[in-house]
Amino acid sequence: MTGRHRKNLSLTAKIAGGLLAGSTLASTFAVAANANTLPENVEAAGKTTAVNATALHAGLVLDGLTTAKKDLAREQDGSDQTDVAAEAETEAEEQVGKSSATADDFIKKAKTQLGIREDGSGKTKFQEWYSKTGRAAETVKRDGGSLKSYLDAAWCNMFVSWVAEETGTKDTVGQDAWTIAHAKWFKEQDRWGTTPKKGAIVFFNWQGEKSLDSIVHVGIVTDVDGGKIKTIEGNTGNAVLERDRKPSQIVGYGYPEFAS
């Protein structure tokens, strides 16, 4: 039984008690009315006692009814508060998928990886991490290949995915190993455009082509400086490095929904 059900039972008992008291009051008034049929030699003191008892019963009944009304009002207030709490919970559920991290938080985490390079076999921690994720199992099913194949794959998008994992933003940044699929994911969610923004995920084609299917590389926008876009990228020069990119090299941007 929930707390609210217990409260409702309690309130029902109180109201029932008030009704019982009301019945008692009616009986008391009936007794008082019948007092007129008593012998005339009943002492005045006895009559006074009967009247006082009647008044006492009446007062108790009125008090009981008042208390029941107050309890009912409190229960209604509690219901209202429960409704407000439920609405708040629903609103919180609607926020699932939206980030609690800011664009600055996202960029700051990415910059902690500056200078990390491939080892002698061309591998990084980002490939190793991605190959073990549930998302990797999903993308293998979509694209074919095997989980092991990610260990030797281009890792620019795995780096972005790793930063999203570390900052709790994967639901809004997205996670993938294939840049084209990642860009199309943003497009499908109507979070795609050609305006540079800090924290945006930027997709490139070095020949200046602008179709999503021509994308060959991805990074994170860290700043916009006049005609240049400052980025941090994985798998550029076999490392995580900062770059200045020209708008002509950019296919477009995916826009995560970061906190303000």
Short mmCIF file of C-alpha atoms in Angstrom, two decimals:
data_model
loop_
_atom_site.label_atom_id
_atom_site.label_comp_id
_atom_site.label_asym_id
_atom_site.label_seq_id
_atom_site.Cartn_x
_atom_site.Cartn_y
_atom_site.Cartn_z
CA MET A 1 0.00 0.00 0.00
CA THR A 2 1.40 3.38 -0.95
CA GLY A 3 1.73 6.29 1.44
CA ARG A 4 -0.93 8.15 -0.44
CA HIS A 5 -3.40 5.24 -0.08
CA ARG A 6 -2.68 5.10 3.66
CA LYS A 7 -3.41 8.81 3.92
CA ASN A 8 -6.70 8.36 2.07
CA LEU A 9 -7.75 5.55 4.44
CA SER A 10 -6.86 7.75 7.39
CA LEU A 11 -8.93 10.59 6.01
CA THR A 12 -11.87 8.26 5.37
CA ALA A 13 -11.73 7.10 8.97
CA LYS A 14 -11.71 10.69 10.22
CA ILE A 15 -14.71 11.64 8.08
CA ALA A 16 -16.52 8.50 9.18
CA GLY A 17 -15.75 9.51 12.76
CA GLY A 18 -17.25 12.92 12.09
CA LEU A 19 -20.41 11.31 10.69
CA LEU A 20 -20.65 9.02 13.72
CA ALA A 21 -20.30 12.03 15.98
CA GLY A 22 -23.08 13.69 14.00
CA SER A 23 -25.29 10.69 14.66
CA THR A 24 -24.44 10.91 18.36
CA LEU A 25 -25.40 14.58 18.34
CA ALA A 26 -28.77 13.75 16.81
CA SER A 27 -29.37 11.15 19.50
CA THR A 28 -28.36 13.61 22.19
CA PHE A 29 -30.78 16.22 20.87
CA ALA A 30 -33.51 13.58 20.87
CA VAL A 31 -32.77 12.79 24.51
CA ALA A 32 -32.86 16.49 25.33
CA ALA A 33 -36.24 16.82 23.61
CA ASN A 34 -37.60 13.91 25.59
CA ALA A 35 -36.55 15.66 28.79
CA ASN A 36 -39.83 17.60 28.57
CA THR A 37 -41.67 14.36 29.37
CA LEU A 38 -39.78 13.79 32.62
CA PRO A 39 -41.63 14.27 35.92
CA GLU A 40 -41.85 17.87 37.04
CA ASN A 41 -40.03 17.08 40.28
CA VAL A 42 -36.66 16.62 38.41
CA GLU A 43 -34.23 18.91 40.15
CA ALA A 44 -33.00 22.01 38.34
CA ALA A 45 -29.43 20.85 38.86
CA GLY A 46 -30.16 17.69 36.93
CA LYS A 47 -31.65 19.69 34.09
CA THR A 48 -28.59 21.92 34.02
CA THR A 49 -26.31 18.89 33.85
CA ALA A 50 -28.29 17.44 30.92
CA VAL A 51 -28.14 20.74 29.02
CA ASN A 52 -24.38 21.06 29.64
CA ALA A 53 -23.83 17.49 28.44
CA THR A 54 -25.78 18.27 25.27
CA ALA A 55 -23.68 21.36 24.63
CA LEU A 56 -20.51 19.37 25.25
CA HIS A 57 -21.53 16.73 22.71
CA ALA A 58 -22.41 19.42 20.20
CA GLY A 59 -19.02 21.06 20.65
CA LEU A 60 -17.19 17.78 20.18
CA VAL A 61 -19.12 17.03 17.00
CA LEU A 62 -18.43 20.47 15.56
CA ASP A 63 -14.75 20.12 16.43
CA GLY A 64 -14.68 16.72 14.73
CA LEU A 65 -16.30 18.04 11.57
CA THR A 66 -13.91 21.01 11.48
CA THR A 67 -10.92 18.72 11.89
CA ALA A 68 -12.19 16.48 9.09
CA LYS A 69 -12.53 19.50 6.79
CA LYS A 70 -9.00 20.62 7.63
CA ASP A 71 -7.65 17.12 6.97
CA LEU A 72 -9.49 17.04 3.66
CA ALA A 73 -7.91 20.36 2.71
CA ARG A 74 -4.48 19.03 3.67
CA GLU A 75 -5.06 15.90 1.62
CA GLN A 76 -6.06 18.04 -1.37
CA ASP A 77 -2.92 20.13 -0.89
CA GLY A 78 -0.90 16.93 -0.77
CA SER A 79 -2.53 15.75 -4.00
CA ASP A 80 -1.63 19.03 -5.65
CA GLN A 81 1.95 18.65 -4.46
CA THR A 82 2.02 15.10 -5.77
CA ASP A 83 0.81 16.36 -9.16
CA VAL A 84 3.54 19.01 -9.19
CA ALA A 85 6.16 16.39 -8.33
CA ALA A 86 4.89 14.13 -11.10
CA GLU A 87 5.07 16.99 -13.59
CA ALA A 88 8.63 17.74 -12.51
CA GLU A 89 9.57 14.08 -12.94
CA THR A 90 8.05 14.04 -16.42
CA GLU A 91 9.95 17.18 -17.33
CA ALA A 92 13.17 15.60 -16.09
CA GLU A 93 12.52 12.53 -18.22
CA GLU A 94 12.03 14.78 -21.24
CA GLN A 95 15.48 16.18 -20.65
CA VAL A 96 17.09 12.80 -21.18
CA GLY A 97 19.51 13.09 -24.08
CA LYS A 98 20.33 16.71 -23.37
CA SER A 99 23.73 17.43 -21.94
CA SER A 100 24.55 18.82 -18.50
CA ALA A 101 28.05 19.69 -19.76
CA THR A 102 28.83 22.96 -21.52
CA ALA A 103 30.70 23.38 -24.79
CA ASP A 104 33.66 24.61 -22.74
CA ASP A 105 33.57 21.42 -20.64
CA PHE A 106 33.61 19.35 -23.81
CA ILE A 107 36.51 21.27 -25.34
CA LYS A 108 38.48 21.27 -22.11
CA LYS A 109 38.30 17.48 -21.92
CA ALA A 110 39.37 17.14 -25.55
CA LYS A 111 42.41 19.32 -24.94
CA THR A 112 43.61 17.06 -22.14
CA GLN A 113 44.45 14.56 -24.88
CA LEU A 114 46.67 16.90 -26.92
CA GLY A 115 49.91 15.25 -27.95
CA ILE A 116 48.71 11.66 -27.65
CA ARG A 117 50.12 9.76 -30.62
CA GLU A 118 49.80 6.39 -32.26
CA ASP A 119 52.14 3.72 -30.99
CA GLY A 120 54.61 1.89 -33.24
CA SER A 121 51.84 -0.30 -34.66
CA GLY A 122 49.56 2.65 -35.42
CA LYS A 123 47.21 2.07 -32.49
CA THR A 124 45.83 4.38 -29.81
CA LYS A 125 43.77 4.06 -26.67
CA PHE A 126 40.80 5.52 -28.54
CA GLN A 127 40.59 2.59 -30.96
CA GLU A 128 41.03 0.10 -28.16
CA TRP A 129 38.32 1.80 -26.10
CA TYR A 130 35.83 2.03 -28.98
CA SER A 131 36.26 -1.60 -29.99
CA LYS A 132 35.04 -2.67 -26.55
CA THR A 133 31.91 -0.50 -26.44
CA GLY A 134 28.34 -1.54 -27.02
CA ARG A 135 28.20 1.11 -29.73
CA ALA A 136 30.96 -0.68 -31.64
CA ALA A 137 28.84 -3.84 -31.68
CA GLU A 138 26.01 -1.79 -33.18
CA THR A 139 28.15 -0.19 -35.87
CA VAL A 140 29.72 -3.54 -36.83
CA LYS A 141 26.22 -4.90 -37.31
CA ARG A 142 25.40 -1.86 -39.46
CA ASP A 143 28.62 -1.60 -41.49
CA GLY A 144 30.04 -5.13 -41.42
CA GLY A 145 33.55 -6.15 -40.42
CA SER A 146 34.51 -7.09 -36.88
CA LEU A 147 35.24 -5.45 -33.55
CA LYS A 148 38.92 -6.24 -34.05
CA SER A 149 38.96 -4.23 -37.27
CA TYR A 150 38.50 -1.01 -35.28
CA LEU A 151 41.97 -1.45 -33.81
CA ASP A 152 43.49 -0.65 -37.21
CA ALA A 153 40.87 1.84 -38.44
CA ALA A 154 41.09 5.62 -38.81
CA TRP A 155 40.32 6.96 -35.35
CA CYS A 156 39.35 10.64 -35.75
CA ASN A 157 35.70 9.86 -35.02
CA MET A 158 36.58 7.45 -32.25
CA PHE A 159 38.42 10.32 -30.57
CA VAL A 160 35.29 12.51 -30.71
CA SER A 161 33.25 9.57 -29.38
CA TRP A 162 35.70 9.09 -26.51
CA VAL A 163 35.41 12.75 -25.48
CA ALA A 164 31.62 12.42 -25.56
CA GLU A 165 31.82 9.36 -23.30
CA GLU A 166 34.13 11.09 -20.83
CA THR A 167 31.93 14.19 -20.57
CA GLY A 168 28.58 12.40 -20.40
CA THR A 169 27.49 13.93 -23.71
CA LYS A 170 27.24 10.88 -25.95
CA ASP A 171 23.47 11.22 -26.36
CA THR A 172 23.83 14.70 -27.85
CA VAL A 173 27.29 14.46 -29.46
CA GLY A 174 26.74 10.99 -30.85
CA GLN A 175 29.18 8.11 -31.02
CA ASP A 176 30.45 6.48 -34.19
CA ALA A 177 33.56 5.38 -36.04
CA TRP A 178 32.31 6.36 -39.49
CA THR A 179 32.28 10.12 -40.18
CA ILE A 180 29.63 9.98 -42.89
CA ALA A 181 27.17 8.07 -40.70
CA HIS A 182 27.86 10.49 -37.83
CA ALA A 183 27.15 13.53 -40.00
CA LYS A 184 23.92 11.96 -41.29
CA TRP A 185 22.86 11.29 -37.70
CA PHE A 186 23.05 15.03 -36.98
CA LYS A 187 21.19 15.78 -40.22
CA GLU A 188 18.36 13.38 -39.31
CA GLN A 189 17.93 15.18 -35.99
CA ASP A 190 17.79 18.59 -37.65
CA ARG A 191 21.00 19.60 -35.89
CA TRP A 192 23.12 20.14 -38.99
CA GLY A 193 24.28 23.37 -40.61
CA THR A 194 27.08 25.41 -42.14
CA THR A 195 27.59 28.02 -39.43
CA PRO A 196 30.65 27.43 -37.20
CA LYS A 197 29.95 27.33 -33.48
CA LYS A 198 32.15 26.63 -30.50
CA GLY A 199 31.78 23.00 -29.48
CA ALA A 200 30.28 21.95 -32.81
CA ILE A 201 31.43 18.74 -34.47
CA VAL A 202 33.03 19.74 -37.78
CA PHE A 203 33.21 17.47 -40.84
CA PHE A 204 35.77 17.88 -43.62
CA ASN A 205 36.49 17.17 -47.26
CA TRP A 206 39.93 18.32 -48.42
CA GLN A 207 38.84 18.84 -52.04
CA GLY A 208 36.04 21.21 -51.08
CA GLU A 209 33.15 18.88 -51.88
CA LYS A 210 30.02 19.63 -49.88
CA SER A 211 27.99 16.43 -49.89
CA LEU A 212 27.76 14.40 -46.70
CA ASP A 213 28.91 11.31 -48.60
CA SER A 214 32.21 13.05 -49.40
CA ILE A 215 33.22 13.51 -45.73
CA VAL A 216 36.68 12.11 -44.87
CA HIS A 217 37.56 13.59 -41.46
CA VAL A 218 36.02 15.04 -38.29
CA GLY A 219 37.05 17.30 -35.39
CA ILE A 220 35.78 19.61 -32.66
CA VAL A 221 35.46 23.39 -33.10
CA THR A 222 37.31 25.14 -30.28
CA ASP A 223 37.00 28.72 -31.56
CA VAL A 224 36.06 30.82 -34.58
CA ASP A 225 38.69 33.39 -35.55
CA GLY A 226 37.68 35.49 -38.52
CA GLY A 227 37.96 33.32 -41.61
CA LYS A 228 39.62 30.45 -39.79
CA ILE A 229 38.07 27.71 -37.71
CA LYS A 230 40.19 26.52 -34.80
CA THR A 231 39.78 22.83 -34.02
CA ILE A 232 41.10 19.92 -32.03
CA GLU A 233 41.26 16.68 -33.98
CA GLY A 234 42.31 13.10 -33.53
CA ASN A 235 44.17 11.15 -36.21
CA THR A 236 45.74 14.27 -37.70
CA GLY A 237 49.49 13.83 -38.11
CA ASN A 238 48.95 10.49 -36.31
CA ALA A 239 48.14 12.38 -33.09
CA VAL A 240 45.65 14.61 -31.26
CA LEU A 241 46.49 18.13 -32.38
CA GLU A 242 45.03 21.62 -32.70
CA ARG A 243 44.48 22.92 -36.22
CA ASP A 244 43.41 26.03 -38.12
CA ARG A 245 41.00 25.06 -40.90
CA LYS A 246 39.62 26.99 -43.87
CA PRO A 247 35.86 27.13 -44.46
CA SER A 248 36.45 25.75 -47.98
CA GLN A 249 37.56 22.45 -46.41
CA ILE A 250 34.43 22.12 -44.31
CA VAL A 251 31.33 20.18 -45.41
CA GLY A 252 29.27 21.23 -42.40
CA TYR A 253 28.71 21.08 -38.66
CA GLY A 254 26.78 18.92 -36.23
CA TYR A 255 25.43 20.83 -33.25
CA PRO A 256 25.33 19.07 -29.85
CA GLU A 257 22.81 20.42 -27.34
CA PHE A 258 25.19 21.48 -24.61
CA ALA A 259 24.15 23.17 -21.39
CA SER A 260 24.32 26.95 -21.42
#
